[in-house]
mmCIF file of C-alpha atoms in Angstrom:
data_model
loop_
_atom_site.group_PDB
_atom_site.id
_atom_site.type_symbol
_atom_site.label_atom_id
_atom_site.label_comp_id
_atom_site.label_asym_id
_atom_site.label_seq_id
_atom_site.Cartn_x
_atom_site.Cartn_y
_atom_site.Cartn_z
ATOM 1 C CA MET A 201 101.373 148.063 133.224
ATOM 2 C CA SER A 202 101.848 144.826 135.145
ATOM 3 C CA ILE A 203 100.073 144.293 138.452
ATOM 4 C CA GLU A 204 102.066 142.464 141.128
ATOM 5 C CA PRO A 205 100.171 139.353 142.355
ATOM 6 C CA LYS A 206 99.037 139.461 145.970
ATOM 7 C CA SER A 207 101.005 137.092 148.198
ATOM 8 C CA ILE A 208 98.955 134.429 149.988
ATOM 9 C CA LEU A 209 101.836 133.021 152.002
ATOM 10 C CA GLY A 210 101.080 134.501 155.396
ATOM 11 C CA GLY A 211 98.557 136.230 157.565
ATOM 12 C CA GLU A 212 95.924 135.237 160.064
ATOM 13 C CA SER A 213 95.264 131.543 160.602
ATOM 14 C CA VAL A 214 91.971 130.188 159.294
ATOM 15 C CA TYR A 215 92.515 126.432 159.560
ATOM 16 C CA CYS A 216 94.592 124.380 161.960
ATOM 17 C CA ILE A 217 96.657 121.388 160.942
ATOM 18 C CA ASN A 218 97.687 119.306 163.903
ATOM 19 C CA GLU A 219 101.136 117.820 164.247
ATOM 20 C CA ALA A 220 99.880 114.244 163.837
ATOM 21 C CA GLN A 221 98.329 115.140 160.464
ATOM 22 C CA LEU A 222 101.517 116.824 159.335
ATOM 23 C CA LYS A 223 103.662 113.905 160.488
ATOM 24 C CA GLU A 224 101.445 111.372 158.688
ATOM 25 C CA SER A 225 101.465 113.440 155.504
ATOM 26 C CA GLN A 226 105.268 113.534 155.591
ATOM 27 C CA ARG A 227 105.345 109.767 156.092
ATOM 28 C CA LEU A 228 103.074 109.247 153.086
ATOM 29 C CA VAL A 229 105.187 111.531 150.910
ATOM 30 C CA ASN A 230 108.580 110.216 152.024
ATOM 31 C CA GLU A 231 108.199 106.625 153.218
ATOM 32 C CA ASP A 232 104.998 104.930 152.062
ATOM 33 C CA PRO A 233 105.903 102.389 149.362
ATOM 34 C CA VAL A 234 102.756 103.060 147.314
ATOM 35 C CA SER A 235 102.051 106.751 147.908
ATOM 36 C CA ALA A 236 105.575 108.187 148.155
ATOM 37 C CA PRO A 237 106.669 107.673 144.526
ATOM 38 C CA LYS A 238 103.402 109.080 143.173
ATOM 39 C CA LEU A 239 103.330 112.064 145.540
ATOM 40 C CA GLN A 240 107.015 112.866 145.027
ATOM 41 C CA GLU A 241 106.508 112.911 141.264
ATOM 42 C CA ILE A 242 103.563 115.301 141.623
ATOM 43 C CA LEU A 243 105.519 117.531 144.021
ATOM 44 C CA GLU A 244 108.529 117.698 141.703
ATOM 45 C CA SER A 245 106.293 118.649 138.791
ATOM 46 C CA VAL A 246 104.430 121.364 140.708
ATOM 47 C CA GLU A 247 107.612 122.764 142.254
ATOM 48 C CA SER A 248 109.349 122.956 138.880
ATOM 49 C CA CYS A 249 106.575 124.814 137.059
ATOM 50 C CA CYS A 250 104.848 126.933 139.716
ATOM 51 C CA SER A 251 105.960 129.941 141.706
ATOM 52 C CA ARG A 252 105.901 129.864 145.487
ATOM 53 C CA ASN A 253 102.674 131.864 145.501
ATOM 54 C CA GLU A 254 101.090 129.495 142.948
ATOM 55 C CA ARG A 255 102.097 126.489 145.066
ATOM 56 C CA ALA A 256 100.498 128.128 148.107
ATOM 57 C CA ALA A 257 97.319 128.750 146.076
ATOM 58 C CA LEU A 258 97.250 125.096 145.066
ATOM 59 C CA ALA A 259 97.833 123.905 148.645
ATOM 60 C CA PHE A 260 95.048 126.102 150.041
ATOM 61 C CA THR A 261 92.694 125.043 147.242
ATOM 62 C CA LEU A 262 93.365 121.362 147.906
ATOM 63 C CA ILE A 263 92.734 121.836 151.632
ATOM 64 C CA GLU A 264 89.488 123.693 150.950
ATOM 65 C CA ARG A 265 88.278 121.041 148.486
ATOM 66 C CA LEU A 266 89.068 118.308 151.014
ATOM 67 C CA ARG A 267 87.198 120.232 153.681
ATOM 68 C CA GLN A 268 84.194 120.697 151.421
ATOM 69 C CA SER A 269 84.136 117.072 150.297
ATOM 70 C CA THR A 270 83.900 115.813 153.889
ATOM 71 C CA GLU A 271 81.030 118.182 154.651
ATOM 72 C CA LYS A 272 78.771 116.711 151.928
#
């Protein structure tokens, strides 16, 4: 019997991302001559092999690891 994975795509907010951070991240992914090609390649790879829920898990894990690395 298969158990349906729990969705992590919504719910109460734990962290805030301000609009300036989001805008800069989009610039890095779409326009930066050094970062954009690398980040677009990673995104294409993740999007082609991971479900939406898996991509959300990866995004939240990356945010948490970034948060933890700045606290040390």
